[in-house]
mmCIF file of C-alpha atoms in Angstrom:
data_model
loop_
_atom_site.group_PDB
_atom_site.id
_atom_site.type_symbol
_atom_site.label_atom_id
_atom_site.label_comp_id
_atom_site.label_asym_id
_atom_site.label_seq_id
_atom_site.Cartn_x
_atom_site.Cartn_y
_atom_site.Cartn_z
ATOM 1 C CA MET J 161 84.788 79.765 145.959
ATOM 2 C CA ASN J 162 83.306 78.098 142.879
ATOM 3 C CA LYS J 163 85.274 77.671 139.683
ATOM 4 C CA TYR J 164 83.859 80.779 138.000
ATOM 5 C CA THR J 165 84.709 83.237 140.744
ATOM 6 C CA GLU J 166 88.050 81.441 141.021
ATOM 7 C CA ARG J 167 88.712 82.361 137.351
ATOM 8 C CA LEU J 168 87.840 86.005 138.019
ATOM 9 C CA TYR J 169 90.100 86.096 141.088
ATOM 10 C CA ASN J 170 92.867 84.428 139.092
ATOM 11 C CA GLY J 171 92.723 87.084 136.349
ATOM 12 C CA LEU J 172 92.295 90.096 138.605
ATOM 13 C CA VAL J 173 94.773 89.232 141.349
ATOM 14 C CA LYS J 174 96.701 85.985 141.273
ATOM 15 C CA GLU J 175 97.852 86.085 137.639
ATOM 16 C CA ASN J 176 97.122 89.738 136.880
ATOM 17 C CA PRO J 177 98.395 90.235 133.304
ATOM 18 C CA THR J 178 99.882 93.686 133.942
ATOM 19 C CA PHE J 179 101.265 93.470 137.464
ATOM 20 C CA VAL J 180 102.142 89.775 137.814
ATOM 21 C CA LEU J 181 102.627 88.239 134.362
ATOM 22 C CA MET J 182 103.796 91.461 132.618
ATOM 23 C CA LEU J 183 102.008 90.659 129.376
ATOM 24 C CA GLY J 184 100.989 93.048 126.610
ATOM 25 C CA MET J 185 103.628 95.673 127.282
ATOM 26 C CA CYS J 186 103.194 97.572 123.983
ATOM 27 C CA PRO J 187 99.683 98.884 124.736
ATOM 28 C CA THR J 188 100.531 99.201 128.427
ATOM 29 C CA LEU J 189 103.229 101.723 127.606
ATOM 30 C CA ALA J 190 101.602 103.367 124.614
ATOM 31 C CA VAL J 191 98.022 104.209 125.552
ATOM 32 C CA THR J 192 98.228 104.928 129.285
ATOM 33 C CA THR J 193 98.708 108.682 128.820
ATOM 34 C CA SER J 194 95.351 109.163 130.561
ATOM 35 C CA ALA J 195 93.038 107.075 132.711
ATOM 36 C CA VAL J 196 90.255 107.190 130.088
ATOM 37 C CA ASN J 197 92.552 105.849 127.346
ATOM 38 C CA GLY J 198 93.722 103.098 129.683
ATOM 39 C CA ILE J 199 90.145 101.991 130.410
ATOM 40 C CA GLY J 200 89.198 102.206 126.713
ATOM 41 C CA MET J 201 92.099 100.012 125.668
ATOM 42 C CA GLY J 202 91.502 97.623 128.567
ATOM 43 C CA LEU J 203 87.809 97.161 127.783
ATOM 44 C CA SER J 204 88.337 96.689 124.042
ATOM 45 C CA THR J 205 90.980 94.064 124.799
ATOM 46 C CA THR J 206 88.543 92.433 127.255
ATOM 47 C CA ALA J 207 85.837 92.282 124.585
ATOM 48 C CA VAL J 208 88.180 90.617 122.089
ATOM 49 C CA LEU J 209 89.523 88.249 124.745
ATOM 50 C CA VAL J 210 86.083 87.088 125.927
ATOM 51 C CA LEU J 211 84.772 86.574 122.388
ATOM 52 C CA SER J 212 87.879 84.774 121.159
ATOM 53 C CA ASN J 213 87.982 82.573 124.277
ATOM 54 C CA LEU J 214 84.318 81.732 123.666
ATOM 55 C CA LEU J 215 84.780 80.783 120.027
ATOM 56 C CA ILE J 216 88.079 78.969 120.467
ATOM 57 C CA SER J 217 86.670 76.973 123.360
ATOM 58 C CA MET J 218 83.647 76.017 121.232
ATOM 59 C CA LEU J 219 85.900 74.974 118.356
ATOM 60 C CA ARG J 220 88.547 73.299 120.497
ATOM 61 C CA LYS J 221 87.640 69.787 119.353
ATOM 62 C CA ILE J 222 87.325 70.776 115.687
ATOM 63 C CA ILE J 223 90.547 72.744 115.117
ATOM 64 C CA PRO J 224 93.353 70.301 114.230
ATOM 65 C CA ASP J 225 96.336 70.663 116.513
ATOM 66 C CA SER J 226 98.814 71.328 113.712
ATOM 67 C CA VAL J 227 97.065 74.463 112.411
ATOM 68 C CA ARG J 228 95.799 75.804 115.725
ATOM 69 C CA MET J 229 98.002 78.916 115.801
ATOM 70 C CA PRO J 230 96.905 80.248 112.377
ATOM 71 C CA ALA J 231 93.304 79.366 113.302
ATOM 72 C CA PHE J 232 93.567 81.290 116.593
ATOM 73 C CA ILE J 233 95.087 84.264 114.781
ATOM 74 C CA VAL J 234 92.199 84.366 112.281
ATOM 75 C CA VAL J 235 89.619 84.184 115.087
ATOM 76 C CA VAL J 236 91.323 86.934 117.090
ATOM 77 C CA ALA J 237 91.873 89.162 114.038
ATOM 78 C CA SER J 238 88.194 88.856 113.052
ATOM 79 C CA PHE J 239 86.999 89.931 116.489
ATOM 80 C CA VAL J 240 89.518 92.786 116.539
ATOM 81 C CA THR J 241 88.111 94.001 113.215
ATOM 82 C CA ILE J 242 84.565 93.869 114.621
ATOM 83 C CA VAL J 243 85.568 95.737 117.790
ATOM 84 C CA GLN J 244 87.407 98.288 115.667
ATOM 85 C CA PHE J 245 84.249 98.970 113.631
ATOM 86 C CA LEU J 246 82.093 99.268 116.747
ATOM 87 C CA MET J 247 84.526 101.745 118.309
ATOM 88 C CA GLU J 248 84.753 103.807 115.145
ATOM 89 C CA GLY J 249 80.957 104.023 115.096
ATOM 90 C CA PHE J 250 80.118 104.588 118.751
ATOM 91 C CA VAL J 251 83.175 106.150 120.451
ATOM 92 C CA PRO J 252 84.969 108.002 117.619
ATOM 93 C CA SER J 253 87.018 110.207 119.968
ATOM 94 C CA LEU J 254 88.435 107.194 121.809
ATOM 95 C CA TYR J 255 88.983 105.479 118.446
ATOM 96 C CA ASP J 256 91.075 108.453 117.302
ATOM 97 C CA SER J 257 93.168 108.661 120.449
ATOM 98 C CA LEU J 258 93.946 104.919 120.512
ATOM 99 C CA GLY J 259 94.644 104.916 116.775
ATOM 100 C CA ILE J 260 96.836 102.124 115.473
ATOM 101 C CA TYR J 261 96.910 100.335 118.833
ATOM 102 C CA ILE J 262 93.372 98.993 118.300
ATOM 103 C CA PRO J 263 94.254 96.749 115.332
ATOM 104 C CA LEU J 264 97.463 95.844 117.179
ATOM 105 C CA ILE J 265 95.342 94.056 119.814
ATOM 106 C CA VAL J 266 95.813 91.081 117.437
ATOM 107 C CA VAL J 267 99.442 90.675 118.456
ATOM 108 C CA ASN J 268 98.771 91.205 122.170
ATOM 109 C CA CYS J 269 100.410 88.259 123.955
ATOM 110 C CA ILE J 270 97.543 88.016 126.477
ATOM 111 C CA ILE J 271 94.966 86.974 123.896
ATOM 112 C CA LEU J 272 96.941 84.295 122.068
ATOM 113 C CA GLY J 273 98.396 83.225 125.397
ATOM 114 C CA ARG J 274 94.964 82.604 126.952
ATOM 115 C CA ALA J 275 93.709 80.903 123.790
ATOM 116 C CA GLU J 276 96.674 78.556 123.861
ATOM 117 C CA SER J 277 96.892 77.879 127.578
ATOM 118 C CA TYR J 278 93.231 77.971 128.651
ATOM 119 C CA ALA J 279 90.454 78.264 126.070
ATOM 120 C CA SER J 280 91.771 75.469 123.845
ATOM 121 C CA LYS J 281 91.642 73.031 126.784
ATOM 122 C CA TYR J 282 88.580 73.918 128.861
ATOM 123 C CA PRO J 283 84.782 74.112 128.297
ATOM 124 C CA VAL J 284 82.986 77.247 127.161
ATOM 125 C CA LEU J 285 81.713 78.777 130.426
ATOM 126 C CA PRO J 286 84.978 78.658 132.397
ATOM 127 C CA SER J 287 86.766 80.030 129.300
ATOM 128 C CA ILE J 288 84.406 83.007 129.178
ATOM 129 C CA PHE J 289 85.020 83.726 132.847
ATOM 130 C CA ASP J 290 88.745 83.308 132.300
ATOM 131 C CA GLY J 291 88.494 85.940 129.547
ATOM 132 C CA ILE J 292 86.484 88.294 131.757
ATOM 133 C CA GLY J 293 88.908 87.891 134.661
ATOM 134 C CA MET J 294 92.051 88.363 132.583
ATOM 135 C CA GLY J 295 90.496 91.247 130.636
ATOM 136 C CA LEU J 296 89.386 93.080 133.769
ATOM 137 C CA GLY J 297 92.794 92.457 135.348
ATOM 138 C CA PHE J 298 94.386 94.072 132.298
ATOM 139 C CA THR J 299 91.879 96.959 132.405
ATOM 140 C CA VAL J 300 92.591 97.617 136.089
ATOM 141 C CA GLY J 301 96.335 97.559 135.390
ATOM 142 C CA LEU J 302 96.100 100.011 132.491
ATOM 143 C CA MET J 303 93.732 102.265 134.446
ATOM 144 C CA ALA J 304 96.070 102.352 137.455
ATOM 145 C CA ILE J 305 99.071 103.282 135.295
ATOM 146 C CA GLY J 306 96.914 105.811 133.409
ATOM 147 C CA ILE J 307 95.771 107.460 136.651
ATOM 148 C CA VAL J 308 99.351 107.819 137.916
ATOM 149 C CA ARG J 309 100.640 109.249 134.635
ATOM 150 C CA GLU J 310 97.703 111.630 134.185
ATOM 151 C CA LEU J 311 97.895 112.848 137.796
ATOM 152 C CA VAL J 312 101.648 113.502 137.770
ATOM 153 C CA GLY J 313 101.757 114.661 134.159
ATOM 154 C CA SER J 314 98.791 117.035 134.104
ATOM 155 C CA GLY J 315 97.398 117.264 137.645
ATOM 156 C CA LYS J 316 94.108 115.748 136.510
ATOM 157 C CA VAL J 317 92.396 112.371 136.784
ATOM 158 C CA PHE J 318 89.588 111.509 134.334
ATOM 159 C CA ASN J 319 89.935 115.125 133.129
ATOM 160 C CA VAL J 320 89.010 116.448 136.600
ATOM 161 C CA GLN J 321 91.544 118.821 138.135
ATOM 162 C CA LEU J 322 92.660 117.128 141.362
ATOM 163 C CA LEU J 323 95.898 118.837 142.291
ATOM 164 C CA PRO J 324 95.851 122.572 143.207
ATOM 165 C CA SER J 325 96.634 124.914 140.338
ATOM 166 C CA SER J 326 99.918 125.861 142.036
ATOM 167 C CA TYR J 327 101.142 122.350 141.084
ATOM 168 C CA GLU J 328 103.431 122.550 138.078
ATOM 169 C CA PRO J 329 102.648 119.404 136.003
ATOM 170 C CA ILE J 330 105.651 117.208 135.162
ATOM 171 C CA THR J 331 104.715 116.943 131.485
ATOM 172 C CA ILE J 332 107.335 114.283 130.762
ATOM 173 C CA PHE J 333 105.069 111.748 132.472
ATOM 174 C CA ILE J 334 102.435 111.921 129.748
ATOM 175 C CA LEU J 335 105.137 111.780 127.065
ATOM 176 C CA ALA J 336 106.979 108.654 125.920
ATOM 177 C CA PRO J 337 109.824 108.632 128.509
ATOM 178 C CA GLY J 338 107.331 108.844 131.376
ATOM 179 C CA ALA J 339 105.840 105.519 130.314
ATOM 180 C CA PHE J 340 109.229 103.842 130.680
ATOM 181 C CA PHE J 341 109.868 105.441 134.074
ATOM 182 C CA VAL J 342 106.469 104.477 135.514
ATOM 183 C CA LEU J 343 106.827 100.915 134.275
ATOM 184 C CA ALA J 344 110.376 100.755 135.673
ATOM 185 C CA VAL J 345 109.142 101.690 139.144
ATOM 186 C CA LEU J 346 106.303 99.183 138.782
ATOM 187 C CA THR J 347 108.640 96.309 137.870
ATOM 188 C CA ALA J 348 110.986 97.314 140.677
ATOM 189 C CA LEU J 349 108.097 97.084 143.156
ATOM 190 C CA GLN J 350 107.184 93.730 141.683
ATOM 191 C CA ASN J 351 110.785 92.531 142.079
ATOM 192 C CA LYS J 352 110.708 93.624 145.713
ATOM 193 C CA VAL J 353 107.504 91.697 146.412
ATOM 194 C CA ARG J 354 108.909 88.660 144.621
ATOM 195 C CA ASN J 355 112.202 88.766 146.510
ATOM 196 C CA ARG J 356 110.343 89.011 149.796
ATOM 197 C CA ALA J 357 107.985 86.184 148.853
ATOM 198 C CA ALA J 358 110.948 84.039 147.803
ATOM 199 C CA LYS J 359 112.631 84.603 151.163
ATOM 200 C CA ARG J 360 109.508 83.475 152.992
ATOM 201 C CA GLY J 361 109.131 80.548 150.627
ATOM 202 C CA ILE J 362 105.789 81.649 149.134
ATOM 203 C CA PRO J 363 105.533 80.511 145.496
ATOM 204 C CA MET J 364 104.540 83.153 142.917
ATOM 205 C CA PRO J 365 103.553 82.626 139.258
ATOM 206 C CA GLU J 366 106.441 83.289 136.874
ATOM 207 C CA ALA J 367 106.368 86.543 134.881
ATOM 208 C CA THR J 368 105.949 85.224 131.351
ATOM 209 C CA GLY J 369 105.784 88.587 129.617
ATOM 210 C CA CYS J 370 108.466 90.799 128.203
ATOM 211 C CA GLY J 371 110.228 91.089 131.529
ATOM 212 C CA ALA J 372 111.106 87.435 131.331
ATOM 213 C CA GLY J 373 111.492 87.592 127.554
ATOM 214 C CA CYS J 374 108.661 87.454 125.061
ATOM 215 C CA GLU J 375 110.593 84.796 123.187
ATOM 216 C CA THR J 376 108.425 82.190 124.859
ATOM 217 C CA CYS J 377 105.375 83.757 123.260
ATOM 218 C CA GLY J 378 107.127 83.877 119.881
ATOM 219 C CA MET J 379 108.214 80.260 120.176
ATOM 220 C CA LYS J 380 104.665 79.143 120.842
ATOM 221 C CA GLU J 381 103.697 80.809 117.612
ATOM 222 C CA LYS J 382 106.293 78.792 115.759
ATOM 223 C CA GLU J 383 105.027 75.332 116.666
ATOM 224 C CA MET M 180 113.129 112.660 96.657
ATOM 225 C CA ARG M 181 113.111 115.367 99.311
ATOM 226 C CA GLU M 182 109.811 114.094 100.694
ATOM 227 C CA LEU M 183 111.130 110.535 100.849
ATOM 228 C CA LEU M 184 114.215 111.685 102.740
ATOM 229 C CA LEU M 185 112.081 113.613 105.229
ATOM 230 C CA LEU M 186 109.811 110.593 105.615
ATOM 231 C CA ALA M 187 112.828 108.359 106.297
ATOM 232 C CA VAL M 188 114.342 110.688 108.894
ATOM 233 C CA GLY M 189 110.937 111.092 110.514
ATOM 234 C CA SER M 190 110.276 107.354 110.856
ATOM 235 C CA ALA M 191 113.827 106.392 111.818
ATOM 236 C CA LEU M 192 114.712 109.044 114.366
ATOM 237 C CA VAL M 193 111.942 111.487 115.238
ATOM 238 C CA ASN M 194 109.142 108.950 115.708
ATOM 239 C CA ASN M 195 111.449 106.110 116.676
ATOM 240 C CA VAL M 196 109.513 102.854 116.560
ATOM 241 C CA VAL M 197 110.594 101.673 120.009
ATOM 242 C CA LEU M 198 111.265 104.842 121.947
ATOM 243 C CA SER M 199 108.263 106.893 120.924
ATOM 244 C CA GLN M 200 105.748 104.437 119.465
ATOM 245 C CA PHE M 201 106.449 101.504 121.827
ATOM 246 C CA LEU M 202 106.268 98.915 119.056
ATOM 247 C CA GLY M 203 108.632 95.973 119.364
ATOM 248 C CA ILE M 204 109.257 96.484 123.070
ATOM 249 C CA CYS M 205 109.548 92.729 123.623
ATOM 250 C CA PRO M 206 112.666 92.060 121.514
ATOM 251 C CA PHE M 207 114.011 95.451 122.590
ATOM 252 C CA LEU M 208 114.007 94.295 126.222
ATOM 253 C CA GLY M 209 114.596 90.599 125.607
ATOM 254 C CA VAL M 210 117.379 90.463 122.993
ATOM 255 C CA SER M 211 119.480 93.477 123.997
ATOM 256 C CA LYS M 212 121.944 91.815 126.368
ATOM 257 C CA ASN M 213 124.924 92.098 124.026
ATOM 258 C CA VAL M 214 125.695 94.140 120.925
ATOM 259 C CA LYS M 215 126.253 91.193 118.597
ATOM 260 C CA THR M 216 122.875 89.512 119.085
ATOM 261 C CA ALA M 217 121.183 92.914 119.157
ATOM 262 C CA ALA M 218 122.677 93.715 115.751
ATOM 263 C CA GLY M 219 121.554 90.290 114.468
ATOM 264 C CA MET M 220 118.026 90.920 115.665
ATOM 265 C CA GLY M 221 118.055 94.407 114.157
ATOM 266 C CA GLY M 222 119.254 92.994 110.830
ATOM 267 C CA ALA M 223 116.534 90.357 110.799
ATOM 268 C CA VAL M 224 113.912 93.005 111.587
ATOM 269 C CA ILE M 225 115.105 95.261 108.734
ATOM 270 C CA PHE M 226 114.946 92.277 106.378
ATOM 271 C CA VAL M 227 111.452 91.165 107.385
ATOM 272 C CA ILE M 228 109.868 94.632 107.718
ATOM 273 C CA THR M 229 111.193 95.755 104.326
ATOM 274 C CA ILE M 230 109.769 92.713 102.566
ATOM 275 C CA ALA M 231 106.556 92.784 104.612
ATOM 276 C CA SER M 232 105.862 96.467 103.961
ATOM 277 C CA PHE M 233 106.353 95.893 100.216
ATOM 278 C CA VAL M 234 104.140 92.806 100.101
ATOM 279 C CA THR M 235 101.369 94.268 102.261
ATOM 280 C CA SER M 236 101.352 97.537 100.262
ATOM 281 C CA VAL M 237 101.049 95.579 97.009
ATOM 282 C CA ILE M 238 98.289 93.351 98.391
ATOM 283 C CA TYR M 239 96.399 96.331 99.756
ATOM 284 C CA LYS M 240 96.642 98.327 96.537
ATOM 285 C CA PHE M 241 96.004 95.559 94.003
ATOM 286 C CA ILE M 242 93.747 93.117 95.862
ATOM 287 C CA LEU M 243 91.966 94.725 98.810
ATOM 288 C CA VAL M 244 91.166 98.135 97.304
ATOM 289 C CA PRO M 245 89.839 96.891 93.911
ATOM 290 C CA SER M 246 87.628 94.308 95.639
ATOM 291 C CA SER M 247 86.642 96.884 98.333
ATOM 292 C CA PHE M 248 87.772 94.545 101.107
ATOM 293 C CA GLU M 249 89.793 97.250 102.881
ATOM 294 C CA TYR M 250 88.248 96.372 106.225
ATOM 295 C CA MET M 251 89.892 92.933 106.042
ATOM 296 C CA GLN M 252 93.328 94.565 106.312
ATOM 297 C CA THR M 253 94.141 93.448 109.871
ATOM 298 C CA ILE M 254 93.273 89.803 109.181
ATOM 299 C CA VAL M 255 95.015 89.701 105.812
ATOM 300 C CA PHE M 256 98.149 91.500 107.009
ATOM 301 C CA ILE M 257 98.730 89.315 110.065
ATOM 302 C CA LEU M 258 98.342 86.138 108.005
ATOM 303 C CA VAL M 259 100.585 87.468 105.238
ATOM 304 C CA ILE M 260 103.248 88.418 107.780
ATOM 305 C CA ALA M 261 103.112 85.052 109.549
ATOM 306 C CA ALA M 262 103.353 83.198 106.240
ATOM 307 C CA LEU M 263 106.060 85.520 104.984
ATOM 308 C CA VAL M 264 108.285 84.950 107.988
ATOM 309 C CA GLN M 265 108.047 81.170 107.520
ATOM 310 C CA PHE M 266 108.722 81.539 103.820
ATOM 311 C CA VAL M 267 111.710 83.849 104.291
ATOM 312 C CA GLU M 268 113.118 81.402 106.816
ATOM 313 C CA MET M 269 112.821 78.456 104.403
ATOM 314 C CA PHE M 270 114.191 80.472 101.498
ATOM 315 C CA LEU M 271 117.213 81.707 103.442
ATOM 316 C CA LYS M 272 117.959 78.214 104.712
ATOM 317 C CA LYS M 273 118.091 76.848 101.157
ATOM 318 C CA ALA M 274 119.484 79.774 99.182
ATOM 319 C CA MET M 275 121.675 81.799 101.515
ATOM 320 C CA PRO M 276 123.021 79.649 104.353
ATOM 321 C CA PRO M 277 125.488 82.283 105.672
ATOM 322 C CA LEU M 278 122.726 84.869 106.041
ATOM 323 C CA TYR M 279 120.482 82.210 107.571
ATOM 324 C CA ASN M 280 123.135 81.367 110.135
ATOM 325 C CA ALA M 281 123.396 85.022 111.080
ATOM 326 C CA LEU M 282 119.688 85.836 111.256
ATOM 327 C CA GLY M 283 117.923 82.469 111.443
ATOM 328 C CA VAL M 284 117.383 82.180 115.168
ATOM 329 C CA TYR M 285 115.726 85.602 115.321
ATOM 330 C CA LEU M 286 113.258 85.066 112.487
ATOM 331 C CA PRO M 287 110.623 83.043 114.397
ATOM 332 C CA LEU M 288 110.624 85.698 117.120
ATOM 333 C CA ILE M 289 109.584 88.363 114.663
ATOM 334 C CA THR M 290 106.034 87.174 113.837
ATOM 335 C CA THR M 291 104.719 88.418 117.165
ATOM 336 C CA ASN M 292 106.785 91.594 116.903
ATOM 337 C CA CYS M 293 104.095 94.246 116.717
ATOM 338 C CA ALA M 294 106.429 96.543 114.782
ATOM 339 C CA VAL M 295 105.912 94.506 111.584
ATOM 340 C CA LEU M 296 102.121 94.730 111.684
ATOM 341 C CA GLY M 297 102.442 98.291 112.979
ATOM 342 C CA VAL M 298 104.399 99.429 109.914
ATOM 343 C CA ALA M 299 101.978 97.702 107.520
ATOM 344 C CA LEU M 300 99.001 99.395 109.194
ATOM 345 C CA THR M 301 100.711 102.805 109.359
ATOM 346 C CA ASN M 302 101.387 102.616 105.617
ATOM 347 C CA VAL M 303 97.670 102.157 104.999
ATOM 348 C CA GLN M 304 96.564 104.701 107.587
ATOM 349 C CA LYS M 305 98.789 107.452 106.187
ATOM 350 C CA SER M 306 97.886 106.327 102.625
ATOM 351 C CA TYR M 307 101.490 105.933 101.520
ATOM 352 C CA ASN M 308 102.052 104.600 97.994
ATOM 353 C CA ILE M 309 104.158 101.480 97.532
ATOM 354 C CA LEU M 310 107.497 103.308 97.292
ATOM 355 C CA GLU M 311 106.745 105.464 100.338
ATOM 356 C CA GLY M 312 105.589 102.341 102.174
ATOM 357 C CA VAL M 313 108.866 100.537 101.514
ATOM 358 C CA VAL M 314 110.922 103.602 102.485
ATOM 359 C CA ASN M 315 108.867 103.902 105.664
ATOM 360 C CA GLY M 316 109.504 100.205 106.369
ATOM 361 C CA ILE M 317 113.260 100.451 105.866
ATOM 362 C CA ALA M 318 113.520 103.644 107.919
ATOM 363 C CA THR M 319 111.359 102.352 110.777
ATOM 364 C CA SER M 320 113.371 99.146 111.053
ATOM 365 C CA ALA M 321 116.646 101.084 110.797
ATOM 366 C CA GLY M 322 115.386 103.106 113.754
ATOM 367 C CA PHE M 323 114.769 99.827 115.583
ATOM 368 C CA LEU M 324 118.326 98.683 114.803
ATOM 369 C CA VAL M 325 119.787 101.956 116.107
ATOM 370 C CA ALA M 326 117.734 101.806 119.300
ATOM 371 C CA ILE M 327 118.433 98.132 120.104
ATOM 372 C CA VAL M 328 122.193 98.372 119.363
ATOM 373 C CA LEU M 329 122.539 101.518 121.498
ATOM 374 C CA MET M 330 120.595 99.817 124.273
ATOM 375 C CA ALA M 331 122.789 96.710 124.075
ATOM 376 C CA GLY M 332 125.920 98.865 124.264
ATOM 377 C CA ILE M 333 124.623 100.590 127.379
ATOM 378 C CA ARG M 334 123.531 97.297 128.939
ATOM 379 C CA GLU M 335 126.984 95.788 128.471
ATOM 380 C CA LYS M 336 128.349 98.728 130.482
ATOM 381 C CA ILE M 337 125.761 98.710 133.279
ATOM 382 C CA GLU M 338 126.037 94.942 133.680
ATOM 383 C CA HIS M 339 128.730 95.307 136.340
ATOM 384 C CA ASN M 340 127.303 98.347 138.112
ATOM 385 C CA ASP M 341 126.150 98.138 141.681
ATOM 386 C CA ILE M 342 122.379 98.545 141.378
ATOM 387 C CA THR M 343 119.786 98.476 144.153
ATOM 388 C CA GLU M 344 118.478 94.928 144.395
ATOM 389 C CA SER M 345 114.895 95.682 143.299
ATOM 390 C CA PHE M 346 116.054 97.622 140.254
ATOM 391 C CA ARG M 347 118.259 94.856 138.827
ATOM 392 C CA GLY M 348 117.198 93.375 135.495
ATOM 393 C CA THR M 349 114.213 94.854 133.669
ATOM 394 C CA PRO M 350 113.629 98.011 135.795
ATOM 395 C CA ILE M 351 117.066 99.505 135.148
ATOM 396 C CA VAL M 352 116.707 98.675 131.441
ATOM 397 C CA LEU M 353 113.369 100.519 131.371
ATOM 398 C CA ILE M 354 114.910 103.562 133.060
ATOM 399 C CA THR M 355 117.714 103.506 130.479
ATOM 400 C CA ALA M 356 115.076 103.315 127.742
ATOM 401 C CA GLY M 357 113.297 106.319 129.261
ATOM 402 C CA LEU M 358 116.509 108.357 129.243
ATOM 403 C CA MET M 359 117.155 107.299 125.631
ATOM 404 C CA ALA M 360 113.620 108.411 124.756
ATOM 405 C CA ILE M 361 114.377 111.839 126.234
ATOM 406 C CA ALA M 362 117.585 111.997 124.192
ATOM 407 C CA PHE M 363 115.646 111.083 121.032
ATOM 408 C CA PHE M 364 113.350 114.065 121.645
ATOM 409 C CA GLY M 365 116.350 116.074 120.474
ATOM 410 C CA PHE M 366 115.741 114.819 116.931
ATOM 411 C CA SER M 367 112.309 116.430 116.760
ATOM 412 C CA GLY M 368 113.962 119.651 115.602
ATOM 413 C CA LEU M 369 115.293 117.872 112.494
ATOM 414 C CA ILE M 370 112.124 118.111 110.410
#
């Protein structure tokens, strides 16, 4: 496995941002009411992540260490603005249903986290692949949660009726509380896998996201 | 006055920032282990969001709109908020040490709190004027305080419960949050 496919594997499986690291919980909970919204959010985040990784990696020797956080934030915010414009122009319906969560990609822990821990240290090409891997991992995570919520909450997946019409949809799953319940079950499953892995002595990457406390992400900002 | 009151009730309870808009989930899960720190965090959030929603509304109205730079809002707001948090921290340290001691440790955690940027962007999106923006900010952050203090109270109680091994920690907190979100649906009849 060469270093590029290794990056993709790392983002999609080994350090999957949604299922393993538990990063970016705000959009994960907020926009996964349907599979389409999940994919839309995932891909827009991927676009921002790849572009910001690219630029930050190119500028890594120019940006002084003491102002790197504000510099990263400006880079990320600029790309978010560009992506926001593109979405408003080309996919207005998706733009409307994601609403305020598109500009909020700026404060998504995944993007600043990758800028800080990968793109600011490695050359351009691996950084791009790191962005693609992490972004696709996030997209797959959001899509999976979106599919579950849409199926249970409305009997459809990608707006196609899958369950027989005799199925009474559990509407709560596409409302706010459903997001918490689905994520609770997901973290419980993750805990189970972790406990089992710990018993067998298999090391697993630490969950750095909200589950373990986003304070770490906030502290990084402070430096 | 009536409109402002409705706006405040709407942002604080009906569209609760954490339980229905999912903004500020991180501190909500991370800093809700006991009531005292939760209240401290809530206080710091009220302080920062109120100031931030005022400053961003003023900047938007008097700088971005006249120079037709509205599309720069995301970039400008995030920088203003980051700078503001640092500034508030320094100011409190010098001028009001008791308040700093109470809120200081939470301030750096707030920059990445998406609720702050969320409120600033909502103010623009719903074209609130400056007064409405500030009221929206205060009400939203008051809603955050209510949610995080309630959650901390519940967590202190469930601490000693016998929970299935996999559900210990975050999962049970998320289930509690889901039940609280259902309870908050009850407020939707208010307006």
